PDB file of C-alpha atoms in Angstrom:
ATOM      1  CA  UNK A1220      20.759  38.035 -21.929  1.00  0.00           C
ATOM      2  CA  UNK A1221      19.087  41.399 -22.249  1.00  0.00           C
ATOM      3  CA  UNK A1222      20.765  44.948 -23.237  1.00  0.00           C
ATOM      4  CA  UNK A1223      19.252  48.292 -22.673  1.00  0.00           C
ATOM      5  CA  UNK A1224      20.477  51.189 -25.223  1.00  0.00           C
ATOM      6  CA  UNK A1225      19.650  55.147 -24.321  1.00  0.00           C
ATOM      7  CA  UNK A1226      20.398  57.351 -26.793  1.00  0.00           C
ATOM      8  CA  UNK A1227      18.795  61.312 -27.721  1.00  0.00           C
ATOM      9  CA  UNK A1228      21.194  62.902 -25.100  1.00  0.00           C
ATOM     10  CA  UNK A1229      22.865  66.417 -25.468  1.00  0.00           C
ATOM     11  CA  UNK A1230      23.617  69.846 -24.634  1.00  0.00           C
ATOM     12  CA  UNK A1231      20.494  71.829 -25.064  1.00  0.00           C
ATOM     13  CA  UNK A1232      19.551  75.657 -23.651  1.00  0.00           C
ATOM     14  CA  UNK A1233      17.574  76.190 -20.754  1.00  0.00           C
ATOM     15  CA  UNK A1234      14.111  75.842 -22.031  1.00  0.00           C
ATOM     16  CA  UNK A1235      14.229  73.325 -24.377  1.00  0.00           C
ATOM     17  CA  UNK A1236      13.386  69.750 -25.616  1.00  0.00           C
ATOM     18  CA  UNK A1237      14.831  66.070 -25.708  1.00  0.00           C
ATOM     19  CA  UNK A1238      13.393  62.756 -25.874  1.00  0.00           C
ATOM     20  CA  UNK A1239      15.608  60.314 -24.458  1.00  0.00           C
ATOM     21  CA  UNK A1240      14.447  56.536 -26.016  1.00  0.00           C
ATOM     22  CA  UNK A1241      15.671  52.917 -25.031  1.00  0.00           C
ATOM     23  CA  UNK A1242      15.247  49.898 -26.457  1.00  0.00           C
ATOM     24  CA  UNK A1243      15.350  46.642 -24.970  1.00  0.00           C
ATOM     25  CA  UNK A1244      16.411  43.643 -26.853  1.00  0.00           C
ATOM     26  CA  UNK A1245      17.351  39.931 -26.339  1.00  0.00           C
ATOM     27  CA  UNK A1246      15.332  37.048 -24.818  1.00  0.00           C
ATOM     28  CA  UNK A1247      13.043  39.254 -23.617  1.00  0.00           C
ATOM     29  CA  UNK A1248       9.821  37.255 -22.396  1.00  0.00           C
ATOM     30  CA  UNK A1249       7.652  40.100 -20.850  1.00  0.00           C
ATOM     31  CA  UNK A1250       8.726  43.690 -19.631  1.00  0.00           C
ATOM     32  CA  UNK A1251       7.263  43.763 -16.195  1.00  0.00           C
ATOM     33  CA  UNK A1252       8.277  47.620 -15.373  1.00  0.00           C
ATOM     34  CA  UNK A1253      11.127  50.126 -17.314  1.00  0.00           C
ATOM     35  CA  UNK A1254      11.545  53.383 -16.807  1.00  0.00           C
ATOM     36  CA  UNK A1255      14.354  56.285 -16.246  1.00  0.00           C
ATOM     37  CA  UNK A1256      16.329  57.312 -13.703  1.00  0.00           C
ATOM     38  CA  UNK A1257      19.598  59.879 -13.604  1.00  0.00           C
ATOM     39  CA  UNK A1258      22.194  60.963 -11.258  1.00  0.00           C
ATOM     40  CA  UNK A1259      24.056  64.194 -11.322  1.00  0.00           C
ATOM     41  CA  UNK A1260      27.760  64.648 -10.708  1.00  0.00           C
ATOM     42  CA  UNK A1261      28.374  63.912  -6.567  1.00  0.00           C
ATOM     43  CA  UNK A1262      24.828  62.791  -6.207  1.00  0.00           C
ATOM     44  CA  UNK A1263      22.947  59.722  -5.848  1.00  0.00           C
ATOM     45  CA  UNK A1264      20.681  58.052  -8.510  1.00  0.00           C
ATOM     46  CA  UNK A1265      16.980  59.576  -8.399  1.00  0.00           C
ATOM     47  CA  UNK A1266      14.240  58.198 -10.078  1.00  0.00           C
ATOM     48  CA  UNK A1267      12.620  60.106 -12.562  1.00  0.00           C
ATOM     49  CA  UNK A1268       9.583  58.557 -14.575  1.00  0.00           C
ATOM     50  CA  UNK A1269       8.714  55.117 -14.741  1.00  0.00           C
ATOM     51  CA  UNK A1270       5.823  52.399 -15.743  1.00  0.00           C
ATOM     52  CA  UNK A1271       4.953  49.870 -12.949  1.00  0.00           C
ATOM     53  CA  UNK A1272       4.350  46.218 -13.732  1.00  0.00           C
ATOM     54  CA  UNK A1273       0.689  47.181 -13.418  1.00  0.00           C
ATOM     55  CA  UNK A1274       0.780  49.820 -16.523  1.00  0.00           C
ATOM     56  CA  UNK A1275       0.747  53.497 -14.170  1.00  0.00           C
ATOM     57  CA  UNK A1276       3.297  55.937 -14.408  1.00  0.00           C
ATOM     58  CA  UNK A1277       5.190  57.428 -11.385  1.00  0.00           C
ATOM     59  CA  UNK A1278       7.053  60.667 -11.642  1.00  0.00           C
ATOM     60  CA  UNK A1279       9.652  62.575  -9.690  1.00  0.00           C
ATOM     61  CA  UNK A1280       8.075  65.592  -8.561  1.00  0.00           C
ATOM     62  CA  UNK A1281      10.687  67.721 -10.038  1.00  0.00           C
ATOM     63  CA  UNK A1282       9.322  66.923 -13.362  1.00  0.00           C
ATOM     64  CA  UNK A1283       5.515  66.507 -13.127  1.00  0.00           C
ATOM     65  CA  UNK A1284       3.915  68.961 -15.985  1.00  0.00           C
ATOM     66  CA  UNK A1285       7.442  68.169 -17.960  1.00  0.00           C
ATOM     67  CA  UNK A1286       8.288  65.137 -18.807  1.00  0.00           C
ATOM     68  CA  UNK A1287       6.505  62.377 -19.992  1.00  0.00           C
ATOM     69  CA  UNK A1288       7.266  58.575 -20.230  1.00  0.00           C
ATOM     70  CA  UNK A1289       5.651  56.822 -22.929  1.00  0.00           C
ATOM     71  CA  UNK A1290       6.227  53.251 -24.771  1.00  0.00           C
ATOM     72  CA  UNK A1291       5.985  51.234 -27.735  1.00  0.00           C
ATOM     73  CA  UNK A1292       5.472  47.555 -26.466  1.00  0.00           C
ATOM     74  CA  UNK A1293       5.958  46.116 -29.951  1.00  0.00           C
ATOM     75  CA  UNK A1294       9.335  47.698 -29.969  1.00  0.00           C
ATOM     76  CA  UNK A1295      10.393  46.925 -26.396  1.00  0.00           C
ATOM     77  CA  UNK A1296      11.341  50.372 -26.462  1.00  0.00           C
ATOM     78  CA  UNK A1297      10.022  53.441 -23.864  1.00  0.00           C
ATOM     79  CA  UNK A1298      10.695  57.515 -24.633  1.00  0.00           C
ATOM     80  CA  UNK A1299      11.207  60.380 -21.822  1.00  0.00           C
ATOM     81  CA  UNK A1300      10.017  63.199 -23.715  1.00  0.00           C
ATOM     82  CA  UNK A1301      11.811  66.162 -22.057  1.00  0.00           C
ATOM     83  CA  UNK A1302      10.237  69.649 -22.032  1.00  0.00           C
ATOM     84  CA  UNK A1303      11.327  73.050 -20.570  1.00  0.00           C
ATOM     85  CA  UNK A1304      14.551  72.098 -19.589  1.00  0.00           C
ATOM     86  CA  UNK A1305      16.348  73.336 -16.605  1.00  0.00           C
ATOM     87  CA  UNK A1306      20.074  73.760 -15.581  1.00  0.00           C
ATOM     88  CA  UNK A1307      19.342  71.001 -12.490  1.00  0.00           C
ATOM     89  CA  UNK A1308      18.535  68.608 -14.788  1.00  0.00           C
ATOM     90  CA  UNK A1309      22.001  67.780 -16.135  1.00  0.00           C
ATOM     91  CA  UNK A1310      22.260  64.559 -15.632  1.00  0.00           C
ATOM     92  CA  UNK A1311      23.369  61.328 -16.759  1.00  0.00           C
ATOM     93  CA  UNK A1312      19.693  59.063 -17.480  1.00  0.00           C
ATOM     94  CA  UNK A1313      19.862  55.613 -17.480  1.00  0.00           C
ATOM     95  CA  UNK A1314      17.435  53.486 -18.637  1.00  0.00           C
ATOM     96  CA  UNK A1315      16.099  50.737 -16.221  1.00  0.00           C
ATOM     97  CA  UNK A1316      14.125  47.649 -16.697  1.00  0.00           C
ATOM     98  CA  UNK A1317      12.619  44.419 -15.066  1.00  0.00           C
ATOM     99  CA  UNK A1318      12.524  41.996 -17.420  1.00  0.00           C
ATOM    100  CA  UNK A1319      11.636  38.202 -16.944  1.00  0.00           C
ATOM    101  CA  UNK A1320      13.490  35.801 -19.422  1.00  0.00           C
ATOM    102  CA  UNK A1321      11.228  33.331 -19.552  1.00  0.00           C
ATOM    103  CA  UNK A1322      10.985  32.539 -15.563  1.00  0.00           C
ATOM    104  CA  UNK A1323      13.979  34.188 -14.553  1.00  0.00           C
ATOM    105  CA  UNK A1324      12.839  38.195 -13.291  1.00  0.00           C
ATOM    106  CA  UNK A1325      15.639  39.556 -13.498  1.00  0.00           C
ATOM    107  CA  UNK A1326      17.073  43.776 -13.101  1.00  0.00           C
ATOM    108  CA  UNK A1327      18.847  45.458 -16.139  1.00  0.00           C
ATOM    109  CA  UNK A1328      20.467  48.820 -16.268  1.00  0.00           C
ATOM    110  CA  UNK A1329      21.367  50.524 -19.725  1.00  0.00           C
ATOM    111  CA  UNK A1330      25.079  52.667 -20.536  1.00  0.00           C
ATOM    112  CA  UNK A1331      23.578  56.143 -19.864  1.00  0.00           C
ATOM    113  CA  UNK A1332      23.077  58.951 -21.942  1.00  0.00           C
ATOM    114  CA  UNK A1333      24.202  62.546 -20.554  1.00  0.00           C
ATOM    115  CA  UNK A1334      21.591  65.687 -20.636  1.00  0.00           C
ATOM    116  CA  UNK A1335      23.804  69.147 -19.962  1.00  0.00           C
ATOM    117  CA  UNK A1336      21.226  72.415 -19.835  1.00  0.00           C
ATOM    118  CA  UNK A1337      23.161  75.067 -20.457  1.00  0.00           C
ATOM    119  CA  UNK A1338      22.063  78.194 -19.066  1.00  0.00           C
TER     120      UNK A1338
END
């Protein structure tokens, strides 16, 4: 078993900064892709910055020149640093990962952490 844990959410002003982390942890044999996504109150889950199996980044174009996804492999742990914050990104951000136990690939989703911009 495998459990992902968010955590650096919070009410900030328009404008400013969080970094959102997640750690990974259990019988974790490789990390094959992780990343964040969020989803907004009566809205369906977007995809906001993640790392592919093969090591690039993909980005929502809502946050290109904001955000940035970055990692600590020795940690099993990934960051979304959060710049210049906007009202329509309140959101809920989960962190998501593929993660193969062994040979079992399998799809892991963590709790959530909410991000309210207050304007």
């Amino acid at each position: 078993q495998v459990q992902l844990v968010e955590s650096g959410g919070g009410l900030v002003q328009a404008g400013g900064s969080l970094r959102l982390s997640c750690i990974a942890s259990g019988r974790i044999f490789k990390i094959n892709a992780m990343g964040w996504y969020r989803q907004a109150p009566g809205k369906q889950r977007e995809l906001v910055a993640t790392f592919t199996s093969s090591g690039s980044t993909n980005y929502a174009d809502s946050v290109k020149g904001r955000f940035t996804i970055s990692r600590d492999n020795a940690k099993n742990t990934v960051y979304l640093q959060m710049n210049s914050l906007k009202v329509e990104d309140t959101a809920v951000y989960y962190c998501n990962a593929a993660i193969l136990e062994l040979l079992q690939l399998r799809d892991y989703w963590g709790q959530g952490t909410q991000v309210t911009v207050s304007s």
